[in-house]
Coordinates of C-alpha atoms in Angstrom, one line a residue:
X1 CA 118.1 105.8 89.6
X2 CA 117.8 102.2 88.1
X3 CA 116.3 100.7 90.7
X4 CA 114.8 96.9 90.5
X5 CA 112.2 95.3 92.7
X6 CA 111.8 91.6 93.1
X7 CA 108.5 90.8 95.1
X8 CA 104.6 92.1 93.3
X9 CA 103.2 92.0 96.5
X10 CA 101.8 94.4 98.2
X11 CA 105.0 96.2 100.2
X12 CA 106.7 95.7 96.6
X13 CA 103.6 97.0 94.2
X14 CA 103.2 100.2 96.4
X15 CA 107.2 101.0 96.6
X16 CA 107.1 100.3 92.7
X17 CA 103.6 102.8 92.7
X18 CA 106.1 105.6 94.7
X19 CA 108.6 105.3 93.0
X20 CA 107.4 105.3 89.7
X21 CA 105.8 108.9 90.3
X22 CA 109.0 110.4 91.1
X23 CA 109.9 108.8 87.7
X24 CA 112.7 106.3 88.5
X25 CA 113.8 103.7 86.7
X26 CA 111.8 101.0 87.5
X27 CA 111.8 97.0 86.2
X28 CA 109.3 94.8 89.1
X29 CA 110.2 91.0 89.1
X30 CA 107.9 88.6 90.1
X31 CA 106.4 84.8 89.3
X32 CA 102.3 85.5 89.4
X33 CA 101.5 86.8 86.1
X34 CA 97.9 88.5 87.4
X35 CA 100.2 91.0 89.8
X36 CA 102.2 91.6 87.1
X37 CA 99.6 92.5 84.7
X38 CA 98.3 94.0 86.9
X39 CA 101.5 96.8 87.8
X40 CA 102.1 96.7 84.1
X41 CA 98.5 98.3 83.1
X42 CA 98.6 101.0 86.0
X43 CA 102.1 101.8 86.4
X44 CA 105.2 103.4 84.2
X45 CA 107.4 100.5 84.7
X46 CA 109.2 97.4 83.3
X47 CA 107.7 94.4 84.5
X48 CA 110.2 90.6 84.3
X49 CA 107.8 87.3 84.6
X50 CA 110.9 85.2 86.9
X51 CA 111.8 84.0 90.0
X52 CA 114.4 86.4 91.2
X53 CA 116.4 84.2 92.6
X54 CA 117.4 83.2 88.9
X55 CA 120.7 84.6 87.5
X56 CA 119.3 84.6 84.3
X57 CA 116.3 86.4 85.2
X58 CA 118.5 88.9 87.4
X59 CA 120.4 89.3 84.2
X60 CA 117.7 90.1 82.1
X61 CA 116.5 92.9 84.5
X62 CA 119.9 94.4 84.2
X63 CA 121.2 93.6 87.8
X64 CA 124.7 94.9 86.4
X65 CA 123.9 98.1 85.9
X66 CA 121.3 99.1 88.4
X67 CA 121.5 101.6 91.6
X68 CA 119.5 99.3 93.9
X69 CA 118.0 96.3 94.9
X70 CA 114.9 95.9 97.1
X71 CA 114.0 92.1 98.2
X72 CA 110.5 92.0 99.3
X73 CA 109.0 88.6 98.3
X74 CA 107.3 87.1 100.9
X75 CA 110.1 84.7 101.5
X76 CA 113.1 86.0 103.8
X77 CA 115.2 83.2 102.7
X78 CA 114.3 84.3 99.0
X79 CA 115.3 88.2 99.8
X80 CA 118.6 87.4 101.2
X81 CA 119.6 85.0 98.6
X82 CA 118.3 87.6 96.2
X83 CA 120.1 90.6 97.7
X84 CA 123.6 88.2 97.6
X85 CA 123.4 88.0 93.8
X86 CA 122.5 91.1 92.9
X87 CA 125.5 92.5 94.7
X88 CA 127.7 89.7 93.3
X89 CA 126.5 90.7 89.6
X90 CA 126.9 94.7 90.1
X91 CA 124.1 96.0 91.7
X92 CA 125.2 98.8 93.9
X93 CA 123.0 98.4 96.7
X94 CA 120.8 96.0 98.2
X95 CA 117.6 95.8 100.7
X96 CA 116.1 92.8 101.8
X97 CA 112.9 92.7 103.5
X98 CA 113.1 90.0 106.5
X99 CA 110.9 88.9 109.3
X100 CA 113.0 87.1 111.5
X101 CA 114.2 90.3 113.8
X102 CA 117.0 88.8 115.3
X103 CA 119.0 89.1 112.0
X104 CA 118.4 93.3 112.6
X105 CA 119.4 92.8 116.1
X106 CA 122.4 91.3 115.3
X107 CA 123.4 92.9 111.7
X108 CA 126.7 94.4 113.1
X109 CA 128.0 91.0 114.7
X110 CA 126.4 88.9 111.6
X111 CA 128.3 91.3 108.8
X112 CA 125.6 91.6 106.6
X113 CA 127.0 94.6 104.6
X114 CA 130.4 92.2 103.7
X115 CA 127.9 89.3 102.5
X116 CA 126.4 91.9 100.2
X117 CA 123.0 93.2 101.9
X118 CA 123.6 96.9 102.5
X119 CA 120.0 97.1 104.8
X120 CA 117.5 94.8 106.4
X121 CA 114.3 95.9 107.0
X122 CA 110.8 94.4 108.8
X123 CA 107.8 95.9 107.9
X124 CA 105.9 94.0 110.9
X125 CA 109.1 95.1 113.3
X126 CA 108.5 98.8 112.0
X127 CA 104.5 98.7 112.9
X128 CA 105.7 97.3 116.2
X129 CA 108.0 100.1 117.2
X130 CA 105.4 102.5 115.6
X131 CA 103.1 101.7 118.0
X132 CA 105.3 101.2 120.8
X133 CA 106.2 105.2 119.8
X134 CA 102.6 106.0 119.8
X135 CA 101.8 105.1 122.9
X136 CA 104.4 106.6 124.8
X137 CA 103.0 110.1 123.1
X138 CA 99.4 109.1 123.4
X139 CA 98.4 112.8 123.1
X140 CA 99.5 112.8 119.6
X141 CA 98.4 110.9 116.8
X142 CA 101.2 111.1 114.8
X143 CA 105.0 110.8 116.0
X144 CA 108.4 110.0 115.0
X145 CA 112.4 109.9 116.6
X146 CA 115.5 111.3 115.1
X147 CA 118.5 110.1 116.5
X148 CA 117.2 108.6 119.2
X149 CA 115.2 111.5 120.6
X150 CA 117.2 114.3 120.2
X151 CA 114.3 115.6 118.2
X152 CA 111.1 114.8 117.8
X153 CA 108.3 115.0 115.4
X154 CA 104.5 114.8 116.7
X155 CA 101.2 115.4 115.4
X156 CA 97.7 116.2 116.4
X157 CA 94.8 118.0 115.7
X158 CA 94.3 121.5 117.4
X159 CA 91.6 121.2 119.6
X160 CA 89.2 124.6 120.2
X161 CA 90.7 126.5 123.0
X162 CA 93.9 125.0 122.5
X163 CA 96.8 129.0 123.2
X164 CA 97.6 128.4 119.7
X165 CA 94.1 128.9 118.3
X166 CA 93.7 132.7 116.4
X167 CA 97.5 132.8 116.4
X168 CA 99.8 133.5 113.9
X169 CA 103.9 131.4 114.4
X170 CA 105.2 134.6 115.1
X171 CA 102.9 135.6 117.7
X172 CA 103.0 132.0 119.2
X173 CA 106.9 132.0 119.2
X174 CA 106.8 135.9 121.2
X175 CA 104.4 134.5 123.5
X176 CA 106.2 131.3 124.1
X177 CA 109.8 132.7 124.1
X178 CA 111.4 129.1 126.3
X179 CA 109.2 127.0 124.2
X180 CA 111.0 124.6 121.9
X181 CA 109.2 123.7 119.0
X182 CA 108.6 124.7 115.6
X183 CA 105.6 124.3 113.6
X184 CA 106.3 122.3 110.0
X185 CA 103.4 121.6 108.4
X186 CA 99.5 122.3 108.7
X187 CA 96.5 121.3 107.3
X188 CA 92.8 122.7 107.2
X189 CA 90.7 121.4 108.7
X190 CA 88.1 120.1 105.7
X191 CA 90.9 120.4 103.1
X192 CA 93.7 117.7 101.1
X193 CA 96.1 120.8 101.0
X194 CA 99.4 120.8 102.9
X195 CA 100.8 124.2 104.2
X196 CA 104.9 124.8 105.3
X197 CA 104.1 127.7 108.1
X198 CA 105.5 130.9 107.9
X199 CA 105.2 133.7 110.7
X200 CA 102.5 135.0 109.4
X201 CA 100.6 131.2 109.0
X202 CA 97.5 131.6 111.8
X203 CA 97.0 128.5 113.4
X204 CA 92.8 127.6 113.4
X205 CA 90.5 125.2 115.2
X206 CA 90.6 121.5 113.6
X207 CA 93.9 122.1 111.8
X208 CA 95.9 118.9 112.0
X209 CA 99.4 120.4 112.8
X210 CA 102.8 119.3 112.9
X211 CA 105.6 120.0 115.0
X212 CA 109.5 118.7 115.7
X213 CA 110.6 119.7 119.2
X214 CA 113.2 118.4 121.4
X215 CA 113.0 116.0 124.5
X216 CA 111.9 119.1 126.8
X217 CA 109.3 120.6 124.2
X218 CA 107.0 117.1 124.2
X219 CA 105.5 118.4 127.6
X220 CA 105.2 121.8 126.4
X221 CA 103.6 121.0 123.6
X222 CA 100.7 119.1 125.2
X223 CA 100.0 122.4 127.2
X224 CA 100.3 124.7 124.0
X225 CA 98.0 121.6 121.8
X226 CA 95.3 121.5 124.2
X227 CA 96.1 117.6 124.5
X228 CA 96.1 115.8 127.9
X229 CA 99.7 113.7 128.7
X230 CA 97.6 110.7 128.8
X231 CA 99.0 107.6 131.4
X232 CA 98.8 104.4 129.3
X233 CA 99.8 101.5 130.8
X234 CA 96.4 98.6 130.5
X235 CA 96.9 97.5 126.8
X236 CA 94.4 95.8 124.8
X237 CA 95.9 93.7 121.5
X238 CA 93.1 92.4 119.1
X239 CA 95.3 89.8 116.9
X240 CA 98.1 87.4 117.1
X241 CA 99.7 88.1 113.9
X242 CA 103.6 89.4 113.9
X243 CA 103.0 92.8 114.7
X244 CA 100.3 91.6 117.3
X245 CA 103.3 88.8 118.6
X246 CA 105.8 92.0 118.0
X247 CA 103.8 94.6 120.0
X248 CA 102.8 92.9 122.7
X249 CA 106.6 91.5 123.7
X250 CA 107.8 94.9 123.2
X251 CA 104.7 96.5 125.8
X252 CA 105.8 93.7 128.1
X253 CA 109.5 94.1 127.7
X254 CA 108.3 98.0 129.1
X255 CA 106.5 96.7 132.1
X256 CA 102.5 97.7 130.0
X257 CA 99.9 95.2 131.0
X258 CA 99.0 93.4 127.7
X259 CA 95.9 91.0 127.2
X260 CA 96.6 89.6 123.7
X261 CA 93.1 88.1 122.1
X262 CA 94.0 85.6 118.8
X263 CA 91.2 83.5 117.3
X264 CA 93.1 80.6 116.4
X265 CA 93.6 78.0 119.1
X266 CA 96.8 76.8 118.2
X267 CA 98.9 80.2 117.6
X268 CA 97.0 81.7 120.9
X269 CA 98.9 78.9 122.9
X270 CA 101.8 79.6 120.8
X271 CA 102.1 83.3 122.2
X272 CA 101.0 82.5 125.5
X273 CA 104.2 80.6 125.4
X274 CA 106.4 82.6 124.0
X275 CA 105.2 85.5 126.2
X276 CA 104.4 85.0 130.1
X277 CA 104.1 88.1 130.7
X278 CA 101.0 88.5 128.8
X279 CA 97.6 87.3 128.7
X280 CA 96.6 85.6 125.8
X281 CA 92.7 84.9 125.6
X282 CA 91.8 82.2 122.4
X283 CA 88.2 83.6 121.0
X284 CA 87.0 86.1 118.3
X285 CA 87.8 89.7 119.2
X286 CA 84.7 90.6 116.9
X287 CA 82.1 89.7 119.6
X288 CA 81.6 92.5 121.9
X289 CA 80.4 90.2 124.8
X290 CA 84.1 88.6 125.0
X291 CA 85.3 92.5 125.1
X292 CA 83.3 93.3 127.9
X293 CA 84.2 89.8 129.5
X294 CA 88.1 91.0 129.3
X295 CA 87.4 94.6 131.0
X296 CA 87.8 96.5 127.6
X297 CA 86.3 99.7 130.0
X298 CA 89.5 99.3 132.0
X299 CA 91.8 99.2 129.2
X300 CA 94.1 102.6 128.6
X301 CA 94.9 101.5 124.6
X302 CA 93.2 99.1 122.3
X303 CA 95.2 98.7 119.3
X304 CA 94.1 96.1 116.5
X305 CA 95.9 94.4 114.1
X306 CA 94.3 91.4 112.9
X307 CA 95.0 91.0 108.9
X308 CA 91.0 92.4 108.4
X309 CA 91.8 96.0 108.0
X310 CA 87.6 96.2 108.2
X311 CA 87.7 94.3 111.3
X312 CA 90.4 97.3 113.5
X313 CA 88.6 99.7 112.4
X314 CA 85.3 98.7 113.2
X315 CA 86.8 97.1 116.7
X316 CA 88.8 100.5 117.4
X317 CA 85.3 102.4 117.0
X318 CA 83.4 99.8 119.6
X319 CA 86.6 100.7 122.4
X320 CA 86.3 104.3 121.5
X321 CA 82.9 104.7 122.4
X322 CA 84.1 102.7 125.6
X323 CA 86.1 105.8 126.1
X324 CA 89.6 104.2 125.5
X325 CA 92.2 107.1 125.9
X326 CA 93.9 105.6 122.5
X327 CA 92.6 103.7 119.7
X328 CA 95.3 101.9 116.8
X329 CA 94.2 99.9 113.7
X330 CA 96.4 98.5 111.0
X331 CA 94.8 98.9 107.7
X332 CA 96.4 98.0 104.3
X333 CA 94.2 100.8 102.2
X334 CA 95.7 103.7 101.9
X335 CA 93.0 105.7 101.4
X336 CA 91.1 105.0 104.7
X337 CA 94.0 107.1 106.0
X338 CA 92.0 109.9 105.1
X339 CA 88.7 109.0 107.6
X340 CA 90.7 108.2 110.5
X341 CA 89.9 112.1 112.0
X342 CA 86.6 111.6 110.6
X343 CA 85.6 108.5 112.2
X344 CA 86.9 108.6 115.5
X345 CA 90.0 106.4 115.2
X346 CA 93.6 107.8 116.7
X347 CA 95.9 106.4 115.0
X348 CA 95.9 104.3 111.6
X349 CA 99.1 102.2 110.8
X350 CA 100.1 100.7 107.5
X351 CA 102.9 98.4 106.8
X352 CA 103.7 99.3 103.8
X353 CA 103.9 103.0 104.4
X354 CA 106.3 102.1 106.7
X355 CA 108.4 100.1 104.8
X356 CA 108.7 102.6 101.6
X357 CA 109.3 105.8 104.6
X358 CA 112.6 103.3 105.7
X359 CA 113.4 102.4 102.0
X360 CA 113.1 105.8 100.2
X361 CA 115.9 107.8 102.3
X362 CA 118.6 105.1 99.8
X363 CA 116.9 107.0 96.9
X364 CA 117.6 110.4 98.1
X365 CA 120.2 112.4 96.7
X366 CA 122.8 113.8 99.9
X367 CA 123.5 111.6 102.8
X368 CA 120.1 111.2 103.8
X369 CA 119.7 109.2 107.4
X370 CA 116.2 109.2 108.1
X371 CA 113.1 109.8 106.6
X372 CA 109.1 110.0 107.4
X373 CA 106.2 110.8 105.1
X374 CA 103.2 112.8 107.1
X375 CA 100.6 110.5 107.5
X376 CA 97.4 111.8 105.1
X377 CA 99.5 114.9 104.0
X378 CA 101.5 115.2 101.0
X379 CA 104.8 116.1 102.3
X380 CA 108.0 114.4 103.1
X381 CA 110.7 114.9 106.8
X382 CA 114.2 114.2 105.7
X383 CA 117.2 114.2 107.8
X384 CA 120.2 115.0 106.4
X385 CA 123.9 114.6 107.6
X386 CA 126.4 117.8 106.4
X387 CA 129.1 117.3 104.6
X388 CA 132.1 119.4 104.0
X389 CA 131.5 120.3 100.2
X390 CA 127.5 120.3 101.0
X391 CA 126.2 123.9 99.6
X392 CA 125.0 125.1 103.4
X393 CA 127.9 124.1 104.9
X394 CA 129.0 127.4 107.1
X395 CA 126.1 129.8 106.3
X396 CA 123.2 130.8 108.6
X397 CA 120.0 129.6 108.2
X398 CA 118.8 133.1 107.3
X399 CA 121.0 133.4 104.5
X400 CA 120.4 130.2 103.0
X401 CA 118.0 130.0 99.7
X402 CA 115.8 127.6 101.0
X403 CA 113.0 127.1 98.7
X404 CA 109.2 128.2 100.4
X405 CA 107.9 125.2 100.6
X406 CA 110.0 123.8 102.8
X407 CA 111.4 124.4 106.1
X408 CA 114.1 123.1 108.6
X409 CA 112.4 121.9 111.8
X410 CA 116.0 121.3 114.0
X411 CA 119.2 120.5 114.3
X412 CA 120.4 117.3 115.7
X413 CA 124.8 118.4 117.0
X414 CA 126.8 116.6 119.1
X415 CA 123.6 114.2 120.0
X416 CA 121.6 117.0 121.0
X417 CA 118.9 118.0 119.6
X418 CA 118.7 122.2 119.1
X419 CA 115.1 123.7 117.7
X420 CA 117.6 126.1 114.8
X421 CA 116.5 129.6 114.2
X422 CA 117.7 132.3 111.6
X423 CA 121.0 133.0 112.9
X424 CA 122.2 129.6 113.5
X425 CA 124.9 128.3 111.5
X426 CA 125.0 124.9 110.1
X427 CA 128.4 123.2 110.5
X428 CA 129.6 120.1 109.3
X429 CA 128.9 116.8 110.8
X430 CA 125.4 118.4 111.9
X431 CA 122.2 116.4 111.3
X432 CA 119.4 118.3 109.8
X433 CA 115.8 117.9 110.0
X434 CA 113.9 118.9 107.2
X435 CA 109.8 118.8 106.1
X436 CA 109.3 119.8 102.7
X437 CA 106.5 119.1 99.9
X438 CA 107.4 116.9 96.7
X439 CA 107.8 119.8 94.6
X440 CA 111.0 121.1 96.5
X441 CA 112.3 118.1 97.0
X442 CA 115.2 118.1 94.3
X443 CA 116.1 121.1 94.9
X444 CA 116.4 120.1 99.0
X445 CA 118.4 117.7 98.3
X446 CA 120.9 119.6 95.8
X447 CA 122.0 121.8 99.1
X448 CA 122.8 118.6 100.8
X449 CA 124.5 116.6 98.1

């Protein structure tokens, strides 16, 4: 695909760094020279020196002829404006990256598709509902909804002692006959390597194990993972920022108690404000006396998000050993996504992951609805909806030539979700849920398309 990127910041520098690996057709537009030298030297892909906003500078990045647009400056206004041109000029689809959420809210009543702007997203909206998800599953560290729940997927680490421990899928699945689940992807304890399970795949102490289940399986899971269904409801917020703002009017909105703690003066009263439901305390959330001050030992959740990725996860490690039940930091370095386990931390977020997860399913060949990337793991969970001319349309699961590394987690019919095993037959209309590692991606997406 020819896809162009206006915005070198850092939402549009690491979709250009993703993309660029799967070797698309990539041409990054932006006014600051340094971040454009900068994507130049390090990535396969055209850079344009412009302000995007510019017909001439859309023209000279090929609007006309390109597959997709993706807006992320840091200016809404910019995006949408953007987004309108590019459609105007040719481009086939657009995506502009926003931050007021109304527009979201209302997209259907505001006609933003006939204006020209195919998708809206919010990367600060995304962390916000992230973390709302989070804490409803505050067993897990990792989990994500398809279609509204019909099916779930959740992570965690299997704890020693845990009924799955010494067990290969097949013996877990006789065992657990009623159980719905199924087990998608593992990792070693120790190791960078991602497994799909087969029946023979023995689950082992410290693996970090995922699973999509439906909306009765989340309980059994918890008793099958060794994880506690932990009761969150006293939420500390460390940060005023939009996902801090974001968060803590969604907790509220869902009856949590939220104490919100924002350094600066003016935006603390701000919030306060905006939400009366909360409690907004003005002062530094770095000093550990004002913690202890605000009952931090009575808090169920401390989740940090101030725009210090240093600063959460250091303040996530002083609540954990405070015994929080579940600790969230936003960081913006991808790699500290690999110490999370290691230090102690539930739960790390990053925006831009986010964003790319809600952006890549428009690159994706077949009708592609959703889509997550496993947080620290190399592997992708699609969800695809069946068409009448797709290759699987009609055939049994068993008979299908899926390749090894990857796996169908469930089925999502008629708004319920259904944990599909051999001898289920995939119909048209159905929406299925797929985990698979970038090598078996194309040819995933060539039975769907």
């Amino acid at each position: 695909m020819k896809i162009i990127i206006a915005g070198a910041g850092e939402v549009g520098f690491h979709l250009a760094k993703l993309l660029s690996f799967e070797s698309q057709n990539i041409t990054l537009i932006d006014q600051d020279k340094e971040s454009l030298t900068y994507a130049d030297t390090h990535l396969d892909i055209k850079v344009v020196k412009g302000d995007a906003t510019s017909i001439n500078v859309l023209n000279e990045s090929q609007i006309g002829s390109s597959d997709l647009m993706i807006a992320v400056t840091s200016s809404e206004t910019s995006n949408i404006t953007i987004c309108l041109l590019a459609k105007q000029l040719g481009c086939k689809r657009t995506i502009a990256r926003i931050s007021n959420t109304e527009f979201i809210e209302h997209k259907d009543d505001l006609k933003f598709t006939s204006m020209g702007i195919d998708e809206l997203i919010s990367p600060e909206e995304l962390a916000a509902d992230e973390i709302h998800l989070l804490l409803e599953q505050a067993g897990f560290s990792d989990t994500y909804e398809f279609e509204d729940g019909a099916l779930t997927m959740i992570g965690t680490r299997l704890k020693r002692g845990a009924p799955f421990i010494g067990k290969s899928v097949k013996e877990v699945a006789n065992i657990f006959p009623d159980f719905a689940f199924m087990p998608i992807a593992l990792q070693r304890k120790g190791t960078q390597y991602t497994l799909i399970p087969r029946g023979d795949t023995q689950f082992k102490d410290g693996d970090n194990a995922y699973f999509i289940t439906c909306k009765n399986g989340v309980d059994q899971l918890y008793k099958l993972t060794g994880r506690e269904k932990e009761d969150i409801k006293n939420v500390m917020i460390l940060g005023g920022s939009k996902v801090g703002y974001k968060t803590a009017r969604d907790l509220c909105a869902n009856k949590f108690n939220v104490k919100l703690i924002e350094k600066n003066k003016t935006k603390a009263f701000d919030i306060a404000e905006d939400l009366p439901n909360a409690l907004v305390i003005n002062g530094d959330g770095r000093n550990v006396e004002l913690l202890e001050e605000e009952d931090i030992d009575e808090m169920d959740a401390f989740i940090s998000v101030t725009g210090n990725s240093e600063t959460n996860i250091m303040s996530c490690l002083v609540a954990k050993s405070r015994n929080i039940k579940k600790t969230i930091a936003l960081v913006e370095n991808m790699d500290y996504f690999q110490l999370s386990h290691s230090i102690g931390i539930d739960t790390l977020i990053n925006k831009k992951l986010l964003a790319a997860n809600n952006i890549f399913r428009h690159i994706r060949r077949g009708e592609v609805v959703a889509l997550t990337k496993l947080n620290n793991m190399n592997a992708e969970i699609l969800e695809f909806i069946v068409n009448p001319g797709s290759k699987i349309t009609g055939k049994k699961i068993k008979d299908l030539e899926f390749p090894r590394s990857a796996i169908i987690g469930g089925v999502v019919r008629n708004d319920e979700g259904i944990i599909a095993l051999g001898n289920f037959e995939i119909q048209v209309g159905d929406k299925v849920v797929v985990c698979c590692l970038p090598r078996s991606i194309k040819k995933v997406e060539n039975m769907f398309f």
